[in-house]
Tab-separated table of N, CA, C and O in Angstrom:
chain	number	residue	atom	x	y	z
A	1	UNK	N	-7.323	1.102	-3.693
A	1	UNK	CA	-8.308	2.008	-4.299
A	1	UNK	C	-7.581	2.825	-5.391
A	1	UNK	O	-6.415	3.158	-5.343
A	2	UNK	N	-8.163	2.848	-6.850
A	2	UNK	CA	-7.436	3.482	-7.726
A	2	UNK	C	-7.288	4.958	-7.504
A	2	UNK	O	-6.373	5.730	-8.035
A	3	UNK	N	-8.292	5.577	-7.023
A	3	UNK	CA	-8.411	6.931	-6.605
A	3	UNK	C	-8.498	7.301	-4.981
A	3	UNK	O	-9.484	7.459	-4.763
A	4	UNK	N	-7.418	6.633	-4.372
A	4	UNK	CA	-7.763	6.929	-2.844
A	4	UNK	C	-7.946	8.409	-2.432
A	4	UNK	O	-8.853	8.285	-1.559
A	5	UNK	N	-7.709	9.563	-3.096
A	5	UNK	CA	-8.085	10.636	-2.407
A	5	UNK	C	-9.176	11.520	-3.410
A	5	UNK	O	-9.727	12.496	-3.470
A	6	UNK	N	-9.729	10.638	-4.422
A	6	UNK	CA	-10.566	10.780	-5.173
A	6	UNK	C	-10.663	12.399	-5.953
A	6	UNK	O	-10.040	12.558	-7.164
A	7	UNK	N	-11.141	13.381	-5.316
A	7	UNK	CA	-11.043	14.759	-6.004
A	7	UNK	C	-11.428	15.800	-4.822
A	7	UNK	O	-12.230	15.483	-3.748
A	8	UNK	N	-11.219	16.996	-5.247
A	8	UNK	CA	-11.131	18.109	-4.209
A	8	UNK	C	-12.123	19.057	-5.279
A	8	UNK	O	-11.632	19.792	-6.080
A	9	UNK	N	-13.377	18.881	-4.857
A	9	UNK	CA	-14.413	19.755	-5.746
A	9	UNK	C	-14.846	19.209	-6.883
A	9	UNK	O	-14.548	18.088	-7.615
A	10	UNK	N	-15.912	19.777	-7.336
A	10	UNK	CA	-16.842	19.075	-8.422
A	10	UNK	C	-15.864	18.971	-9.923
A	10	UNK	O	-16.460	18.031	-10.353
A	11	UNK	N	-15.282	20.026	-10.209
A	11	UNK	CA	-14.640	20.049	-11.351
A	11	UNK	C	-13.765	18.869	-11.528
A	11	UNK	O	-13.330	18.321	-12.434
A	12	UNK	N	-12.835	18.933	-10.362
A	12	UNK	CA	-11.743	17.496	-10.508
A	12	UNK	C	-12.358	16.265	-10.356
A	12	UNK	O	-11.828	15.302	-11.099
A	13	UNK	N	-13.827	16.247	-9.675
A	13	UNK	CA	-14.371	15.066	-9.743
A	13	UNK	C	-14.699	14.531	-11.106
A	13	UNK	O	-14.729	13.580	-11.840
A	14	UNK	N	-15.320	15.691	-11.938
A	14	UNK	CA	-15.767	15.630	-13.143
A	14	UNK	C	-14.505	15.467	-13.939
A	14	UNK	O	-14.652	14.347	-14.902
A	15	UNK	N	-13.251	15.644	-13.801
A	15	UNK	CA	-12.090	15.193	-14.573
A	15	UNK	C	-11.849	13.547	-14.576
A	15	UNK	O	-11.388	12.719	-15.301
A	16	UNK	N	-11.764	13.397	-12.947
A	16	UNK	CA	-11.428	11.803	-12.598
A	16	UNK	C	-12.580	11.104	-13.554
A	16	UNK	O	-12.291	9.817	-13.764
A	17	UNK	N	-14.043	11.437	-13.529
A	17	UNK	CA	-15.074	10.567	-14.156
A	17	UNK	C	-14.726	10.624	-15.479
A	17	UNK	O	-14.756	9.381	-16.350
A	18	UNK	N	-14.455	11.564	-15.939
A	18	UNK	CA	-14.144	11.577	-17.439
A	18	UNK	C	-13.063	11.157	-18.179
A	18	UNK	O	-13.292	10.281	-19.068
A	19	UNK	N	-12.273	10.706	-17.007
A	19	UNK	CA	-10.950	10.054	-17.372
A	19	UNK	C	-11.029	8.604	-17.491
A	19	UNK	O	-10.781	7.743	-18.401
A	20	UNK	N	-11.962	8.174	-16.387
A	20	UNK	CA	-12.619	6.640	-16.335
A	20	UNK	C	-13.555	6.503	-17.654
A	20	UNK	O	-13.403	5.432	-18.204
A	21	UNK	N	-14.279	7.442	-17.984
A	21	UNK	CA	-15.169	7.290	-19.387
A	21	UNK	C	-14.227	7.164	-20.306
A	21	UNK	O	-14.269	6.096	-21.595
A	22	UNK	N	-13.044	7.876	-20.709
A	22	UNK	CA	-12.155	7.507	-21.627
A	22	UNK	C	-11.420	6.344	-21.691
A	22	UNK	O	-11.534	5.610	-22.799
A	23	UNK	N	-11.237	5.895	-20.455
A	23	UNK	CA	-10.653	4.611	-20.395
A	23	UNK	C	-11.605	3.293	-20.730
A	23	UNK	O	-11.356	2.348	-21.434
A	24	UNK	N	-12.759	3.697	-20.486
A	24	UNK	CA	-14.052	2.651	-20.873
A	24	UNK	C	-14.012	2.316	-22.335
A	24	UNK	O	-14.391	1.408	-22.812
A	25	UNK	N	-14.201	3.538	-23.264
A	25	UNK	CA	-14.210	3.761	-24.291
A	25	UNK	C	-13.294	3.396	-24.957
A	25	UNK	O	-13.278	2.272	-25.836
A	26	UNK	N	-11.747	3.211	-24.499
A	26	UNK	CA	-10.899	2.694	-25.309
A	26	UNK	C	-11.161	1.174	-24.972
A	26	UNK	O	-10.656	0.411	-26.133
A	27	UNK	N	-11.399	0.763	-23.584
A	27	UNK	CA	-11.465	-0.701	-23.683
A	27	UNK	C	-12.646	-1.284	-24.524
A	27	UNK	O	-12.367	-2.484	-25.120
A	28	UNK	N	-13.861	-0.846	-24.687
A	28	UNK	CA	-14.694	-1.234	-25.627
A	28	UNK	C	-14.306	-1.206	-26.971
A	28	UNK	O	-14.676	-2.291	-27.786
A	29	UNK	N	-13.461	-0.367	-27.508
A	29	UNK	CA	-13.262	-0.163	-28.973
A	29	UNK	C	-11.861	-1.000	-29.108
A	29	UNK	O	-11.875	-1.743	-30.347
A	30	UNK	N	-11.118	-1.354	-28.229
A	30	UNK	CA	-9.847	-2.085	-28.483
A	30	UNK	C	-9.377	-3.202	-27.753
A	30	UNK	O	-8.336	-3.960	-28.198
A	31	UNK	N	-10.142	-3.466	-26.716
A	31	UNK	CA	-9.500	-4.307	-25.707
A	31	UNK	C	-10.703	-5.515	-25.396
A	31	UNK	O	-11.812	-5.455	-26.174
A	32	UNK	N	-10.602	-6.630	-24.601
A	32	UNK	CA	-11.424	-7.489	-24.361
A	32	UNK	C	-12.450	-7.231	-23.585
A	32	UNK	O	-12.840	-6.138	-23.273
A	33	UNK	N	-13.931	-7.875	-23.615
A	33	UNK	CA	-14.908	-7.797	-22.951
A	33	UNK	C	-14.612	-7.652	-21.294
A	33	UNK	O	-15.163	-6.813	-20.795
A	34	UNK	N	-13.613	-8.639	-20.825
A	34	UNK	CA	-13.473	-8.642	-19.510
A	34	UNK	C	-12.865	-7.312	-19.120
A	34	UNK	O	-13.496	-6.615	-18.036
A	35	UNK	N	-12.009	-6.683	-19.954
A	35	UNK	CA	-11.314	-5.240	-19.608
A	35	UNK	C	-12.531	-4.398	-19.812
A	35	UNK	O	-12.382	-3.538	-18.835
A	36	UNK	N	-13.558	-4.422	-20.623
A	36	UNK	CA	-14.476	-3.541	-20.766
A	36	UNK	C	-15.215	-3.262	-19.566
A	36	UNK	O	-15.591	-2.151	-18.925
A	37	UNK	N	-15.576	-4.465	-19.002
A	37	UNK	CA	-16.433	-4.489	-17.990
A	37	UNK	C	-15.529	-4.036	-16.587
A	37	UNK	O	-16.149	-3.445	-15.887
A	38	UNK	N	-14.340	-4.265	-16.538
A	38	UNK	CA	-13.387	-3.717	-15.597
A	38	UNK	C	-13.626	-1.976	-15.604
A	38	UNK	O	-13.915	-1.402	-14.447
A	39	UNK	N	-13.342	-1.470	-16.693
A	39	UNK	CA	-13.447	-0.241	-17.001
A	39	UNK	C	-15.009	0.258	-16.631
A	39	UNK	O	-14.968	1.352	-16.115
A	40	UNK	N	-16.060	-0.249	-17.045
A	40	UNK	CA	-17.353	0.090	-16.802
A	40	UNK	C	-17.599	-0.012	-15.286
A	40	UNK	O	-18.351	1.146	-14.692
A	41	UNK	N	-17.240	-0.836	-14.510
A	41	UNK	CA	-17.182	-0.916	-12.782
A	41	UNK	C	-16.322	0.323	-12.250
A	41	UNK	O	-16.832	1.018	-11.451
A	42	UNK	N	-15.257	0.721	-13.121
A	42	UNK	CA	-14.741	1.804	-12.785
A	42	UNK	C	-15.165	3.334	-12.727
A	42	UNK	O	-15.212	3.992	-11.784
A	43	UNK	N	-16.106	3.427	-13.887
A	43	UNK	CA	-16.767	4.446	-14.144
A	43	UNK	C	-18.052	4.456	-13.077
A	43	UNK	O	-18.517	5.429	-12.369
A	44	UNK	N	-18.609	3.202	-12.745
A	44	UNK	CA	-19.847	3.441	-11.901
A	44	UNK	C	-19.187	4.080	-10.403
A	44	UNK	O	-19.834	4.579	-9.812
A	45	UNK	N	-17.978	3.141	-9.977
A	45	UNK	CA	-17.671	3.590	-8.786
A	45	UNK	C	-17.144	4.871	-8.598
A	45	UNK	O	-17.578	5.668	-7.709
A	46	UNK	N	-16.586	5.775	-9.734
A	46	UNK	CA	-16.441	6.983	-9.383
A	46	UNK	C	-17.575	7.759	-9.434
A	46	UNK	O	-17.603	8.923	-8.788
A	47	UNK	N	-18.310	7.381	-10.225
A	47	UNK	CA	-19.808	8.162	-10.198
A	47	UNK	C	-20.621	7.977	-8.760
A	47	UNK	O	-21.048	8.914	-8.423
A	48	UNK	N	-20.395	6.830	-8.324
A	48	UNK	CA	-20.866	6.651	-6.867
A	48	UNK	C	-20.278	7.456	-5.779
A	48	UNK	O	-20.674	8.062	-4.967
A	49	UNK	N	-19.067	7.727	-5.901
A	49	UNK	CA	-18.127	8.539	-5.195
A	49	UNK	C	-18.628	9.820	-5.031
A	49	UNK	O	-18.819	10.438	-4.154
A	50	UNK	N	-18.889	10.330	-6.309
A	50	UNK	CA	-19.400	11.940	-6.554
A	50	UNK	C	-20.744	11.750	-5.715
A	50	UNK	O	-21.110	12.618	-5.262
A	51	UNK	N	-21.798	10.720	-5.887
A	51	UNK	CA	-22.910	10.885	-5.328
A	51	UNK	C	-22.909	10.837	-3.946
A	51	UNK	O	-23.754	11.293	-3.426
A	52	UNK	N	-21.765	10.257	-3.497
A	52	UNK	CA	-21.876	10.164	-1.930
A	52	UNK	C	-21.242	11.477	-1.480
A	52	UNK	O	-20.867	11.553	0.030
A	53	UNK	N	-20.529	12.182	-2.467
A	53	UNK	CA	-20.064	13.555	-2.134
A	53	UNK	C	-18.317	13.417	-1.463
A	53	UNK	O	-18.153	14.364	-0.705
A	54	UNK	N	-17.733	12.484	-2.060
A	54	UNK	CA	-16.457	12.137	-1.675
A	54	UNK	C	-15.595	13.514	-2.110
A	54	UNK	O	-14.378	13.476	-1.666
A	55	UNK	N	-16.043	14.324	-3.151
A	55	UNK	CA	-15.573	15.544	-3.527
A	55	UNK	C	-15.461	16.748	-2.513
A	55	UNK	O	-14.965	17.629	-2.768
A	56	UNK	N	-16.376	16.489	-1.439
A	56	UNK	CA	-16.682	17.460	-0.480
A	56	UNK	C	-15.799	17.386	0.708
A	56	UNK	O	-15.147	16.353	1.033
A	57	UNK	N	-16.007	18.486	1.384
A	57	UNK	CA	-15.224	18.627	2.667
A	57	UNK	C	-15.815	17.512	3.557
A	57	UNK	O	-17.142	16.739	3.494
A	58	UNK	N	-15.240	16.642	4.170
A	58	UNK	CA	-15.810	15.459	5.173
A	58	UNK	C	-17.111	15.716	6.035
A	58	UNK	O	-17.876	14.840	5.807
A	59	UNK	N	-17.159	16.906	6.426
A	59	UNK	CA	-18.498	17.255	7.297
A	59	UNK	C	-19.509	17.440	6.184
A	59	UNK	O	-20.921	17.407	6.746
A	60	UNK	N	-19.326	17.587	4.830
A	60	UNK	CA	-20.544	17.802	3.998
A	60	UNK	C	-20.920	16.444	3.231
A	60	UNK	O	-21.919	16.574	2.389
A	61	UNK	N	-20.223	15.412	3.662
A	61	UNK	CA	-20.337	14.265	2.612
A	61	UNK	C	-21.524	13.502	2.846
A	61	UNK	O	-22.097	13.853	4.092
A	62	UNK	N	-22.014	12.710	2.263
A	62	UNK	CA	-23.070	11.620	2.548
A	62	UNK	C	-24.061	11.717	1.426
A	62	UNK	O	-24.281	12.828	0.745
A	63	UNK	N	-24.827	10.729	1.090
A	63	UNK	CA	-25.994	10.707	0.080
A	63	UNK	C	-26.753	11.591	0.336
A	63	UNK	O	-27.288	11.778	1.450
A	64	UNK	N	-27.441	12.643	-0.478
A	64	UNK	CA	-28.205	13.537	-0.372
A	64	UNK	C	-27.766	14.889	0.162
A	64	UNK	O	-28.209	15.527	-0.117
A	65	UNK	N	-26.320	14.979	-0.154
A	65	UNK	CA	-25.887	16.169	0.112
A	65	UNK	C	-26.356	17.332	-0.658
A	65	UNK	O	-26.165	18.685	-0.275
A	66	UNK	N	-26.670	17.132	-1.887
A	66	UNK	CA	-27.016	18.231	-3.010
A	66	UNK	C	-28.448	18.814	-2.161
A	66	UNK	O	-28.839	19.880	-2.944
A	67	UNK	N	-29.142	17.904	-1.388
A	67	UNK	CA	-30.274	18.671	-0.937
A	67	UNK	C	-30.082	19.816	0.052
A	67	UNK	O	-31.099	20.517	0.010
A	68	UNK	N	-28.958	20.054	0.552
A	68	UNK	CA	-28.562	21.150	1.481
A	68	UNK	C	-27.728	22.205	1.058
A	68	UNK	O	-27.675	23.220	1.480
A	69	UNK	N	-27.828	22.177	-0.282
A	69	UNK	CA	-27.194	23.367	-1.160
A	69	UNK	C	-27.987	24.163	-2.164
A	69	UNK	O	-28.940	23.876	-2.384
C-alpha cells in the first residue's frame, strides 16, 4: 500500500488526498495516459479510505461514520 498508515485526523487526510490530486494533475499534464489512470486510481483510493473513516481511531471507523458525529 502506498499509504499504509493513511492519516491521523481529517487535516492529515486532506493533505494525503491533496498530494494525490497534485500527482494526478502532473500525470495528466506531463505523462502518459497509463500513468494518469494510475494516479486517478490513487486519488480514488485515498478518497475511499477517507469515506471509510481510515483517518479516525479504529473504534470509530466504517462507512457512515459521519452520521454519528
